[in-house]
Amino acid sequence: MFKILKYSFFDLTRSSWSYVYFFFYLLLGSVLLFLNNDLSTAIITLMNVIIMIVPLIGTIFGVMYYYNSREFTQLLLAQPVRRSSIFLGQYFGVAISLSLSLILGLGIPFAAYGLFKSSAIWDFSMLLVTGLFLTLIFSALAFNIALSHENKIKGFGYAILLWLFLAVIYDGIFLLSLVYFQDYPLDKFSLAASMFNPIDLSRILILLKLDISALLSYTGAVFKQFFGTPVGTLASLGMLFLWVILPLFRLKRVVGKKDF
Amino acid sequence: MVSIQNLHKQFGALKVLNGLELDIMEKGIIAVLGPNGSGKTTLIKSLLGMVVPDKGEISIAGSNIRKRWNYRQEIDYLPQIANFPGNLKVQELITMIKDLRGKPAREKELIEYFRLQPFLDKKLNKLSGGTQQKVNLVLCFMFDSQLVILDEPTSGLDPVALLQLRNLLQEEKEKGKTILITSHIMNFVEEVADRIVFLLEGKIYFDGTVSEIKSSTGQPDFEHAIAKLLSEDHV
């Protein structure tokens, strides 16, 4: 697997897209920090961007890489290599190169700003950790979708739909149901509902880290009670971890049976 | 060397392989022919484990290949389309495949043979189709395995390269290898093949030498003999 990973990674480090993505974060980070001069607003703005963009890029890159390397995968399949190694290697190649773009792109301006001396380092690390998880999760989901659809257009379509659903539509339904059932106690429901969406989960983790949950009023208090505790943080990180592991298990299973 | 028993494969409603039986014990060049959709590529992919058969057994060098992958160490395969990752250079691709196999390779000799030296530092997406196919051939033949599987080896090659390929196949055959070929170029097949396996509707319809095909159909010309074979009681 590591050989495949190495080659996928090097292949991607030479693709201009990785650099575009890297410079995007570099620019975003620098602009927000140096024109804003307030670390915590910069982190909140970054959070809003990261929570939308990272899943989107992860999805598109994952699907694109899978379809673009199809013929190459055929070549690898004829080599004495385990099938699951080929796909897991390619997946980690994509996920790691995207993660590197994110970490370096945001890390450099923050380091230049003098983050290591400030207390915001933990907020910033939480931002990076959730960014990494979102990259891993959405590229894994994208690989799964691409693997199940031979037709490129369909694969792209479903991948974008998935992103749209988790990033936008899910919240809409969530909000509507909160309004609709407002006469009932909804704490448990909203806790559970946000646990099942990695994007919501990431958002809450960062918001609570930033200590602005007071802005979220009563729900915020409930959230703080759960996610604010070490158990809650561990549970949500565990949930994000599950979001990575489960698609990878499916990937492994599907790959074992698929005809190429 | 290769033994296939009762092989079945269906893609959706389409039966591609329908109880195919094939034994290849001898050395030499065996051509697998058949009209489009007769199951040639599926057969080859089943041998390589790229397609998982619904039913049936395949053994290579005496052992069943189901759910195994390391037997591919002993097979050289030339895929149908020479479409490689465009970002890689030719030399890098060769190094990579060598690294994956972890086996000594004779790529220098083959690069020289196909005159690929000027292209080693070029990226693969900058090469013409024919040159890509030559790279494909180098990748395939450099490990010197006893079993070689070639899917459409002639595609994109100019007459000079075609002649080189023909000579290379002859040399490899003399080393005692078993070479499995699919091709649509009939006069190429006629010249190189020792045995013809003709597939139709997922089964072997004819199995014999070129001269046997000619005599059984009563056609002096190979291309016509194949056409006759197809029109006899099918269509």
Tab-separated table of C-alpha atoms in Angstrom:
chain	number	residue	atom	x	y	z
A	1	MET	CA	0.000	0.000	0.000
A	2	PHE	CA	2.757	2.422	0.893
A	3	LYS	CA	4.362	2.135	-2.517
A	4	ILE	CA	1.078	3.044	-4.202
A	5	LEU	CA	0.556	5.835	-1.686
A	6	LYS	CA	4.005	7.204	-2.430
A	7	TYR	CA	3.402	7.280	-6.160
A	8	SER	CA	-0.103	8.728	-5.934
A	9	PHE	CA	1.220	11.366	-3.604
A	10	PHE	CA	4.110	12.333	-5.876
A	11	ASP	CA	1.786	12.318	-8.848
A	12	LEU	CA	-0.496	14.763	-7.029
A	13	THR	CA	2.291	16.993	-5.750
A	14	ARG	CA	3.018	17.655	-9.393
A	15	SER	CA	-0.533	18.504	-10.266
A	16	SER	CA	-1.158	22.221	-10.432
A	17	TRP	CA	-4.430	21.789	-8.556
A	18	SER	CA	-2.635	20.951	-5.322
A	19	TYR	CA	-0.790	24.255	-5.622
A	20	VAL	CA	-3.913	26.219	-6.466
A	21	TYR	CA	-5.511	24.769	-3.358
A	22	PHE	CA	-2.420	25.532	-1.276
A	23	PHE	CA	-2.193	29.138	-2.491
A	24	PHE	CA	-5.883	29.609	-1.908
A	25	TYR	CA	-5.420	28.855	1.794
A	26	LEU	CA	-2.211	30.823	1.954
A	27	LEU	CA	-3.983	33.871	0.541
A	28	LEU	CA	-7.074	33.384	2.648
A	29	GLY	CA	-5.076	32.946	5.838
A	30	SER	CA	-2.803	35.911	5.170
A	31	VAL	CA	-5.607	38.253	4.176
A	32	LEU	CA	-7.736	37.353	7.160
A	33	LEU	CA	-4.901	37.671	9.635
A	34	PHE	CA	-3.004	40.683	8.422
A	35	LEU	CA	-5.931	42.804	7.293
A	36	ASN	CA	-8.090	41.876	10.235
A	37	ASN	CA	-5.627	41.888	13.099
A	38	ASP	CA	-7.963	39.924	15.294
A	39	LEU	CA	-7.075	36.301	15.689
A	40	SER	CA	-10.387	35.019	16.931
A	41	THR	CA	-12.514	36.639	14.180
A	42	ALA	CA	-10.009	35.342	11.671
A	43	ILE	CA	-10.473	31.857	13.040
A	44	ILE	CA	-14.267	32.100	12.922
A	45	THR	CA	-14.215	33.337	9.321
A	46	LEU	CA	-11.768	30.595	8.447
A	47	MET	CA	-14.024	28.070	10.105
A	48	ASN	CA	-16.952	29.119	7.960
A	49	VAL	CA	-14.826	28.778	4.861
A	50	ILE	CA	-13.183	25.529	5.874
A	51	ILE	CA	-16.437	23.872	6.765
A	52	MET	CA	-17.802	24.461	3.263
A	53	ILE	CA	-14.693	24.367	1.100
A	54	VAL	CA	-12.782	21.429	2.590
A	55	PRO	CA	-15.614	18.935	2.066
A	56	LEU	CA	-16.267	20.290	-1.419
A	57	ILE	CA	-12.636	20.071	-2.490
A	58	GLY	CA	-12.256	16.664	-0.846
A	59	THR	CA	-15.276	15.373	-2.745
A	60	ILE	CA	-14.295	16.801	-6.119
A	61	PHE	CA	-10.647	15.809	-5.842
A	62	GLY	CA	-11.529	12.313	-4.707
A	63	VAL	CA	-13.935	11.693	-7.566
A	64	MET	CA	-11.656	13.350	-10.104
A	65	TYR	CA	-8.586	11.412	-9.040
A	66	TYR	CA	-10.440	8.119	-9.109
A	67	TYR	CA	-11.786	8.640	-12.629
A	68	ASN	CA	-8.563	10.105	-13.979
A	69	SER	CA	-6.467	7.225	-12.761
A	70	ARG	CA	-8.804	4.507	-14.004
A	71	GLU	CA	-6.534	3.206	-16.752
A	72	PHE	CA	-3.559	3.446	-14.477
A	73	THR	CA	-5.467	1.456	-11.876
A	74	GLN	CA	-5.985	-1.219	-14.526
A	75	LEU	CA	-2.246	-1.375	-15.002
A	76	LEU	CA	-1.744	-1.742	-11.253
A	77	LEU	CA	-4.436	-4.400	-10.977
A	78	ALA	CA	-2.415	-6.614	-13.286
A	79	GLN	CA	0.631	-6.252	-11.035
A	80	PRO	CA	1.241	-8.481	-8.047
A	81	VAL	CA	-0.372	-6.070	-5.614
A	82	ARG	CA	-3.369	-6.624	-3.357
A	83	ARG	CA	-6.495	-4.878	-4.655
A	84	SER	CA	-7.268	-3.131	-1.405
A	85	SER	CA	-3.689	-1.802	-1.269
A	86	ILE	CA	-4.138	-0.117	-4.638
A	87	PHE	CA	-7.279	1.754	-3.663
A	88	LEU	CA	-6.355	2.537	-0.084
A	89	GLY	CA	-2.971	3.736	-1.328
A	90	GLN	CA	-4.595	6.033	-3.872
A	91	TYR	CA	-7.081	7.263	-1.302
A	92	PHE	CA	-4.415	8.157	1.223
A	93	GLY	CA	-2.352	9.749	-1.529
A	94	VAL	CA	-5.238	12.116	-2.307
A	95	ALA	CA	-6.188	12.705	1.332
A	96	ILE	CA	-2.638	13.377	2.481
A	97	SER	CA	-1.801	15.774	-0.331
A	98	LEU	CA	-5.021	17.716	0.297
A	99	SER	CA	-4.303	17.780	4.021
A	100	LEU	CA	-0.799	19.055	3.392
A	101	SER	CA	-2.139	21.893	1.236
A	102	LEU	CA	-4.495	22.807	4.065
A	103	ILE	CA	-1.955	22.587	6.884
A	104	LEU	CA	0.804	24.427	5.050
A	105	GLY	CA	-1.529	26.940	3.435
A	106	LEU	CA	-3.007	27.988	6.761
A	107	GLY	CA	-0.044	27.173	8.965
A	108	ILE	CA	2.435	29.467	7.215
A	109	PRO	CA	0.472	32.732	7.613
A	110	PHE	CA	-0.483	31.811	11.159
A	111	ALA	CA	3.088	31.006	12.087
A	112	ALA	CA	4.203	34.265	10.485
A	113	TYR	CA	1.625	36.099	12.523
A	114	GLY	CA	3.165	34.738	15.696
A	115	LEU	CA	0.556	32.200	16.566
A	116	PHE	CA	2.846	30.028	18.613
A	117	LYS	CA	3.148	32.733	21.212
A	118	SER	CA	-0.567	33.356	21.400
A	119	SER	CA	-3.188	31.446	23.350
A	120	ALA	CA	-5.205	30.907	20.177
A	121	ILE	CA	-2.987	28.005	19.240
A	122	TRP	CA	-5.535	25.509	20.556
A	123	ASP	CA	-8.374	27.087	18.628
A	124	PHE	CA	-6.223	26.981	15.573
A	125	SER	CA	-5.270	23.346	16.122
A	126	MET	CA	-8.937	22.443	16.484
A	127	LEU	CA	-9.529	24.166	13.159
A	128	LEU	CA	-6.804	22.089	11.544
A	129	VAL	CA	-7.905	18.831	13.172
A	130	THR	CA	-11.483	19.215	11.963
A	131	GLY	CA	-10.167	20.308	8.552
A	132	LEU	CA	-8.103	17.122	8.387
A	133	PHE	CA	-11.030	14.964	9.417
A	134	LEU	CA	-13.286	16.597	6.843
A	135	THR	CA	-10.664	15.973	4.145
A	136	LEU	CA	-10.336	12.312	5.122
A	137	ILE	CA	-14.109	11.839	5.387
A	138	PHE	CA	-15.116	13.485	2.154
A	139	SER	CA	-12.391	11.970	0.014
A	140	ALA	CA	-13.361	8.552	1.397
A	141	LEU	CA	-17.014	9.191	0.560
A	142	ALA	CA	-16.012	10.420	-2.892
A	143	PHE	CA	-13.961	7.272	-3.561
A	144	ASN	CA	-16.934	5.171	-2.527
A	145	ILE	CA	-19.255	7.003	-4.870
A	146	ALA	CA	-16.836	6.872	-7.774
A	147	LEU	CA	-16.226	3.173	-7.215
A	148	SER	CA	-19.928	2.416	-7.426
A	149	HIS	CA	-20.537	4.427	-10.598
A	150	GLU	CA	-18.768	3.628	-13.836
A	151	ASN	CA	-20.326	6.691	-15.417
A	152	LYS	CA	-18.230	9.774	-14.638
A	153	ILE	CA	-21.048	12.265	-14.906
A	154	LYS	CA	-23.259	10.249	-12.569
A	155	GLY	CA	-20.406	9.849	-10.113
A	156	PHE	CA	-19.694	13.573	-10.096
A	157	GLY	CA	-23.382	14.331	-9.775
A	158	TYR	CA	-23.913	12.094	-6.772
A	159	ALA	CA	-20.746	13.340	-5.105
A	160	ILE	CA	-21.821	16.969	-5.423
A	161	LEU	CA	-25.303	16.053	-4.232
A	162	LEU	CA	-23.844	14.384	-1.182
A	163	TRP	CA	-21.821	17.483	-0.396
A	164	LEU	CA	-24.833	19.721	-0.941
A	165	PHE	CA	-26.927	17.512	1.289
A	166	LEU	CA	-24.493	17.418	4.193
A	167	ALA	CA	-23.397	21.045	3.899
A	168	VAL	CA	-26.701	22.756	3.215
A	169	ILE	CA	-29.837	20.632	2.946
A	170	TYR	CA	-29.237	18.690	6.170
A	171	ASP	CA	-29.094	21.922	8.148
A	172	GLY	CA	-32.254	23.125	6.447
A	173	ILE	CA	-34.169	19.989	7.367
A	174	PHE	CA	-32.715	20.142	10.861
A	175	LEU	CA	-33.825	23.737	11.296
A	176	LEU	CA	-37.287	23.071	9.887
A	177	SER	CA	-37.801	20.157	12.217
A	178	LEU	CA	-36.700	22.292	15.154
A	179	VAL	CA	-39.280	24.908	14.220
A	180	TYR	CA	-41.962	22.339	13.542
A	181	PHE	CA	-41.487	20.428	16.793
A	182	GLN	CA	-40.684	23.414	18.934
A	183	ASP	CA	-43.287	22.407	21.542
A	184	TYR	CA	-41.336	19.276	22.391
A	185	PRO	CA	-38.019	18.966	24.211
A	186	LEU	CA	-35.440	18.879	21.446
A	187	ASP	CA	-32.089	18.770	23.265
A	188	LYS	CA	-31.479	15.098	22.682
A	189	PHE	CA	-32.699	15.277	19.117
A	190	SER	CA	-30.486	18.207	18.193
A	191	LEU	CA	-27.492	16.621	19.859
A	192	ALA	CA	-28.035	13.399	17.944
A	193	ALA	CA	-28.789	15.175	14.679
A	194	SER	CA	-25.584	17.157	14.809
A	195	MET	CA	-23.612	14.028	15.684
A	196	PHE	CA	-24.686	12.391	12.438
A	197	ASN	CA	-23.398	15.099	10.164
A	198	PRO	CA	-19.615	15.508	10.102
A	199	ILE	CA	-19.892	19.109	8.924
A	200	ASP	CA	-22.191	20.121	11.780
A	201	LEU	CA	-20.067	18.221	14.218
A	202	SER	CA	-16.939	20.058	13.102
A	203	ARG	CA	-18.666	23.403	13.300
A	204	ILE	CA	-19.820	22.760	16.864
A	205	LEU	CA	-16.423	21.519	17.953
A	206	ILE	CA	-14.772	24.731	16.752
A	207	LEU	CA	-17.471	27.052	18.077
A	208	LEU	CA	-17.274	25.534	21.517
A	209	LYS	CA	-13.509	25.754	21.469
A	210	LEU	CA	-13.855	29.460	20.717
A	211	ASP	CA	-16.054	29.925	23.749
A	212	ILE	CA	-18.719	31.820	21.893
A	213	SER	CA	-21.408	29.254	22.553
A	214	ALA	CA	-23.224	31.875	24.577
A	215	LEU	CA	-24.242	33.254	21.204
A	216	LEU	CA	-26.134	30.054	20.622
A	217	SER	CA	-28.484	30.705	23.550
A	218	TYR	CA	-30.258	27.765	25.171
A	219	THR	CA	-29.216	25.185	22.575
A	220	GLY	CA	-25.697	26.446	23.004
A	221	ALA	CA	-25.887	25.675	26.696
A	222	VAL	CA	-27.093	22.146	26.001
A	223	PHE	CA	-24.337	21.673	23.465
A	224	LYS	CA	-21.759	23.062	25.803
A	225	GLN	CA	-22.949	20.683	28.490
A	226	PHE	CA	-22.324	17.742	26.225
A	227	PHE	CA	-19.594	18.678	23.759
A	228	GLY	CA	-17.784	20.907	26.219
A	229	THR	CA	-16.904	18.006	28.475
A	230	PRO	CA	-13.961	15.737	27.742
A	231	VAL	CA	-16.422	12.891	27.167
A	232	GLY	CA	-18.331	14.971	24.630
A	233	THR	CA	-15.161	16.006	22.817
A	234	LEU	CA	-13.968	12.433	22.737
A	235	ALA	CA	-17.371	11.223	21.551
A	236	SER	CA	-17.443	13.725	18.725
A	237	LEU	CA	-13.877	13.012	17.675
A	238	GLY	CA	-14.789	9.323	17.831
A	239	MET	CA	-17.764	10.025	15.613
A	240	LEU	CA	-15.574	11.838	13.087
A	241	PHE	CA	-13.228	8.881	13.206
A	242	LEU	CA	-16.135	6.526	12.468
A	243	TRP	CA	-17.027	8.711	9.517
A	244	VAL	CA	-13.554	7.957	8.122
A	245	ILE	CA	-13.430	4.271	9.015
A	246	LEU	CA	-16.856	3.158	7.791
A	247	PRO	CA	-16.478	4.422	4.207
A	248	LEU	CA	-13.021	2.838	4.108
A	249	PHE	CA	-14.468	-0.507	5.191
A	250	ARG	CA	-17.058	-0.288	2.468
A	251	LEU	CA	-14.342	0.664	-0.011
A	252	LYS	CA	-12.361	-2.418	0.930
A	253	ARG	CA	-15.378	-4.684	0.633
A	254	VAL	CA	-16.558	-3.323	-2.709
A	255	VAL	CA	-13.078	-3.414	-4.187
A	256	GLY	CA	-12.760	-7.106	-3.317
A	257	LYS	CA	-15.762	-8.033	-5.445
A	258	LYS	CA	-15.623	-5.536	-8.274
A	259	ASP	CA	-14.841	-6.348	-11.912
A	260	PHE	CA	-12.439	-4.025	-13.650
B	1	MET	CA	0.404	-23.843	-17.394
B	2	VAL	CA	-3.129	-22.492	-17.596
B	3	SER	CA	-6.228	-24.532	-16.996
B	4	ILE	CA	-9.742	-23.100	-17.126
B	5	GLN	CA	-12.801	-25.130	-16.241
B	6	ASN	CA	-16.441	-24.286	-16.748
B	7	LEU	CA	-15.928	-20.526	-16.566
B	8	HIS	CA	-19.092	-18.404	-16.361
B	9	LYS	CA	-19.372	-14.652	-16.231
B	10	GLN	CA	-22.370	-12.438	-16.617
B	11	PHE	CA	-22.488	-8.634	-16.645
B	12	GLY	CA	-26.057	-7.722	-15.803
B	13	ALA	CA	-28.191	-9.598	-18.303
B	14	LEU	CA	-25.296	-10.126	-20.696
B	15	LYS	CA	-23.707	-13.582	-20.584
B	16	VAL	CA	-20.105	-13.019	-21.606
B	17	LEU	CA	-18.491	-16.305	-20.673
B	18	ASN	CA	-20.660	-19.364	-20.863
B	19	GLY	CA	-18.948	-22.476	-19.540
B	20	LEU	CA	-15.611	-21.873	-21.183
B	21	GLU	CA	-13.038	-24.676	-20.988
B	22	LEU	CA	-9.455	-24.143	-22.008
B	23	ASP	CA	-6.170	-25.855	-21.307
B	24	ILE	CA	-2.883	-24.404	-22.347
B	25	MET	CA	-0.047	-26.748	-21.566
B	26	GLU	CA	2.328	-26.063	-24.410
B	27	LYS	CA	4.872	-23.338	-25.033
B	28	GLY	CA	4.384	-21.029	-27.981
B	29	ILE	CA	2.020	-18.342	-29.178
B	30	ILE	CA	-1.687	-18.879	-28.705
B	31	ALA	CA	-4.054	-16.397	-30.324
B	32	VAL	CA	-7.476	-15.857	-28.812
B	33	LEU	CA	-9.773	-14.606	-31.551
B	34	GLY	CA	-13.425	-13.840	-31.819
B	35	PRO	CA	-15.845	-11.134	-32.863
B	36	ASN	CA	-16.425	-8.077	-30.684
B	37	GLY	CA	-18.114	-9.004	-27.454
B	38	SER	CA	-17.223	-12.680	-27.660
B	39	GLY	CA	-15.484	-12.596	-24.277
B	40	LYS	CA	-11.795	-12.307	-25.211
B	41	THR	CA	-11.006	-9.452	-22.869
B	42	THR	CA	-13.171	-10.916	-20.096
B	43	LEU	CA	-11.269	-14.183	-20.422
B	44	ILE	CA	-7.935	-12.402	-20.131
B	45	LYS	CA	-9.104	-10.284	-17.241
B	46	SER	CA	-10.351	-13.377	-15.443
B	47	LEU	CA	-6.887	-14.885	-15.779
B	48	LEU	CA	-5.426	-11.786	-14.201
B	49	GLY	CA	-8.010	-11.648	-11.452
B	50	MET	CA	-9.346	-8.307	-12.641
B	51	VAL	CA	-12.734	-9.845	-13.299
B	52	VAL	CA	-14.182	-12.174	-10.674
B	53	PRO	CA	-15.888	-15.124	-12.428
B	54	ASP	CA	-19.379	-16.172	-11.330
B	55	LYS	CA	-18.552	-19.850	-11.599
B	56	GLY	CA	-15.658	-22.040	-12.616
B	57	GLU	CA	-12.040	-22.630	-11.769
B	58	ILE	CA	-8.853	-21.142	-13.129
B	59	SER	CA	-5.470	-22.532	-12.237
B	60	ILE	CA	-2.178	-21.108	-13.318
B	61	ALA	CA	0.994	-23.140	-12.853
B	62	GLY	CA	-0.974	-25.734	-10.931
B	63	SER	CA	-2.697	-23.611	-8.300
B	64	ASN	CA	-6.118	-22.026	-8.148
B	65	ILE	CA	-6.006	-18.240	-8.452
B	66	ARG	CA	-9.219	-17.375	-6.640
B	67	LYS	CA	-8.706	-14.618	-4.057
B	68	ARG	CA	-4.980	-14.647	-4.585
B	69	TRP	CA	-2.769	-11.914	-5.929
B	70	ASN	CA	0.848	-12.947	-5.741
B	71	TYR	CA	0.560	-15.374	-8.667
B	72	ARG	CA	0.586	-12.254	-10.862
B	73	GLN	CA	4.280	-12.016	-10.050
B	74	GLU	CA	4.744	-14.698	-12.720
B	75	ILE	CA	2.611	-13.095	-15.448
B	76	ASP	CA	3.520	-10.332	-17.879
B	77	TYR	CA	0.483	-8.450	-19.122
B	78	LEU	CA	0.016	-5.857	-21.828
B	79	PRO	CA	-3.251	-3.983	-21.274
B	80	GLN	CA	-5.393	-2.901	-24.200
B	81	ILE	CA	-5.152	0.856	-23.861
B	82	ALA	CA	-1.801	2.425	-23.188
B	83	ASN	CA	-3.173	5.192	-21.036
B	84	PHE	CA	-0.819	6.038	-18.190
B	85	PRO	CA	-0.813	8.785	-15.613
B	86	GLY	CA	0.119	11.804	-17.715
B	87	ASN	CA	2.142	13.459	-14.993
B	88	LEU	CA	4.748	10.708	-14.887
B	89	LYS	CA	7.782	10.497	-17.113
B	90	VAL	CA	8.528	7.294	-18.998
B	91	GLN	CA	11.569	6.531	-16.859
B	92	GLU	CA	9.584	7.119	-13.669
B	93	LEU	CA	6.834	4.780	-14.760
B	94	ILE	CA	9.350	2.049	-15.568
B	95	THR	CA	11.094	2.548	-12.223
B	96	MET	CA	7.764	2.459	-10.450
B	97	ILE	CA	6.591	-0.798	-12.007
B	98	LYS	CA	9.991	-2.323	-11.267
B	99	ASP	CA	9.684	-1.163	-7.681
B	100	LEU	CA	6.196	-2.685	-7.382
B	101	ARG	CA	7.347	-6.005	-8.682
B	102	GLY	CA	10.581	-6.055	-6.758
B	103	LYS	CA	12.203	-8.156	-9.435
B	104	PRO	CA	15.220	-7.637	-11.681
B	105	ALA	CA	14.179	-6.339	-15.072
B	106	ARG	CA	15.792	-6.026	-18.476
B	107	GLU	CA	14.287	-2.687	-19.407
B	108	LYS	CA	17.548	-1.263	-20.851
B	109	GLU	CA	17.698	-3.905	-23.530
B	110	LEU	CA	14.042	-3.319	-24.499
B	111	ILE	CA	14.348	0.465	-24.469
B	112	GLU	CA	17.221	0.101	-26.874
B	113	TYR	CA	15.287	-2.376	-28.964
B	114	PHE	CA	12.333	-0.032	-29.416
B	115	ARG	CA	14.596	3.069	-29.620
B	116	LEU	CA	12.876	4.765	-26.715
B	117	GLN	CA	15.935	6.556	-25.266
B	118	PRO	CA	14.908	10.021	-26.543
B	119	PHE	CA	11.541	9.674	-24.798
B	120	LEU	CA	12.684	8.579	-21.342
B	121	ASP	CA	12.494	12.085	-19.902
B	122	LYS	CA	9.229	12.970	-21.604
B	123	LYS	CA	5.939	12.934	-19.826
B	124	LEU	CA	3.616	10.197	-20.930
B	125	ASN	CA	0.833	12.500	-22.076
B	126	LYS	CA	3.245	14.111	-24.543
B	127	LEU	CA	3.885	10.845	-26.399
B	128	SER	CA	2.109	9.643	-29.518
B	129	GLY	CA	-0.149	6.604	-29.327
B	130	GLY	CA	2.417	4.371	-30.988
B	131	THR	CA	5.219	5.461	-28.659
B	132	GLN	CA	2.966	4.895	-25.666
B	133	GLN	CA	2.305	1.408	-26.946
B	134	LYS	CA	6.063	0.810	-27.182
B	135	VAL	CA	6.446	1.915	-23.570
B	136	ASN	CA	3.600	-0.436	-22.756
B	137	LEU	CA	5.499	-3.253	-24.481
B	138	VAL	CA	8.692	-2.492	-22.538
B	139	LEU	CA	6.749	-2.559	-19.262
B	140	CYS	CA	5.217	-5.856	-20.235
B	141	PHE	CA	8.262	-7.736	-21.452
B	142	MET	CA	10.894	-6.462	-19.046
B	143	PHE	CA	10.277	-9.090	-16.354
B	144	ASP	CA	10.797	-12.162	-18.489
B	145	SER	CA	7.941	-14.199	-16.990
B	146	GLN	CA	7.025	-17.592	-18.412
B	147	LEU	CA	3.431	-16.560	-19.111
B	148	VAL	CA	2.824	-13.464	-21.234
B	149	ILE	CA	-0.638	-12.076	-21.980
B	150	LEU	CA	-0.978	-9.454	-24.721
B	151	ASP	CA	-4.249	-7.650	-25.345
B	152	GLU	CA	-4.148	-6.032	-28.800
B	153	PRO	CA	-0.352	-5.626	-28.917
B	154	THR	CA	-0.398	-4.148	-32.419
B	155	SER	CA	-2.566	-1.122	-31.734
B	156	GLY	CA	-0.999	2.142	-32.845
B	157	LEU	CA	2.248	0.609	-34.071
B	158	ASP	CA	3.763	1.651	-37.391
B	159	PRO	CA	5.023	-1.012	-39.852
B	160	VAL	CA	8.593	-0.820	-38.531
B	161	ALA	CA	7.488	-1.234	-34.931
B	162	LEU	CA	5.160	-4.019	-35.968
B	163	LEU	CA	8.092	-5.860	-37.492
B	164	GLN	CA	10.091	-5.312	-34.312
B	165	LEU	CA	7.233	-6.708	-32.258
B	166	ARG	CA	6.983	-9.733	-34.493
B	167	ASN	CA	10.706	-10.442	-34.108
B	168	LEU	CA	10.503	-9.906	-30.351
B	169	LEU	CA	7.627	-12.367	-30.087
B	170	GLN	CA	9.642	-14.887	-32.066
B	171	GLU	CA	12.605	-14.504	-29.701
B	172	GLU	CA	10.410	-14.807	-26.631
B	173	LYS	CA	8.769	-17.888	-28.039
B	174	GLU	CA	12.138	-19.488	-28.590
B	175	LYS	CA	12.920	-18.927	-24.917
B	176	GLY	CA	10.094	-21.343	-24.207
B	177	LYS	CA	7.449	-18.903	-23.028
B	178	THR	CA	3.707	-19.285	-23.318
B	179	ILE	CA	2.309	-16.192	-25.016
B	180	LEU	CA	-1.405	-15.457	-25.177
B	181	ILE	CA	-2.457	-12.840	-27.742
B	182	THR	CA	-5.683	-11.206	-28.778
B	183	SER	CA	-5.695	-9.210	-31.985
B	184	HIS	CA	-7.922	-8.059	-34.771
B	185	ILE	CA	-5.115	-7.905	-37.298
B	186	MET	CA	-5.568	-11.255	-39.012
B	187	ASN	CA	-2.376	-11.406	-41.014
B	188	PHE	CA	-0.388	-10.643	-37.875
B	189	VAL	CA	-2.109	-13.531	-36.099
B	190	GLU	CA	-1.632	-15.827	-39.065
B	191	GLU	CA	2.094	-15.157	-39.079
B	192	VAL	CA	2.834	-15.510	-35.405
B	193	ALA	CA	0.287	-17.885	-33.884
B	194	ASP	CA	0.946	-21.578	-33.274
B	195	ARG	CA	-2.563	-22.225	-32.072
B	196	ILE	CA	-5.833	-20.407	-32.607
B	197	VAL	CA	-8.583	-20.400	-30.002
B	198	PHE	CA	-11.729	-18.973	-31.495
B	199	LEU	CA	-14.338	-17.686	-29.064
B	200	LEU	CA	-17.988	-17.234	-29.864
B	201	GLU	CA	-20.706	-16.360	-27.392
B	202	GLY	CA	-18.537	-17.105	-24.407
B	203	LYS	CA	-17.452	-20.566	-25.505
B	204	ILE	CA	-14.636	-21.998	-27.523
B	205	TYR	CA	-15.931	-22.517	-31.004
B	206	PHE	CA	-12.744	-23.630	-32.671
B	207	ASP	CA	-9.398	-24.717	-31.299
B	208	GLY	CA	-6.565	-25.623	-33.641
B	209	THR	CA	-3.733	-24.420	-35.843
B	210	VAL	CA	-3.978	-21.945	-38.697
B	211	SER	CA	-3.770	-24.704	-41.270
B	212	GLU	CA	-6.474	-26.676	-39.476
B	213	ILE	CA	-8.818	-23.691	-39.681
B	214	LYS	CA	-8.057	-23.315	-43.367
B	215	SER	CA	-8.622	-26.974	-44.144
B	216	SER	CA	-11.763	-27.351	-42.058
B	217	THR	CA	-13.388	-24.371	-43.732
B	218	GLY	CA	-11.976	-25.097	-47.173
B	219	GLN	CA	-10.646	-21.562	-47.500
B	220	PRO	CA	-7.062	-20.972	-48.635
B	221	ASP	CA	-6.953	-17.521	-47.034
B	222	PHE	CA	-6.905	-17.107	-43.230
B	223	GLU	CA	-9.097	-14.033	-43.145
B	224	HIS	CA	-11.715	-15.730	-45.291
B	225	ALA	CA	-11.485	-18.870	-43.204
B	226	ILE	CA	-12.322	-16.873	-40.088
B	227	ALA	CA	-15.205	-15.177	-41.897
B	228	LYS	CA	-16.461	-18.569	-43.046
B	229	LEU	CA	-16.185	-19.892	-39.506
B	230	LEU	CA	-18.370	-17.042	-38.329
B	231	SER	CA	-20.999	-17.427	-41.011
B	232	GLU	CA	-21.347	-21.217	-40.884
B	233	ASP	CA	-24.154	-21.853	-38.479
B	234	HIS	CA	-24.175	-18.600	-36.671
B	235	VAL	CA	-25.685	-15.323	-37.814
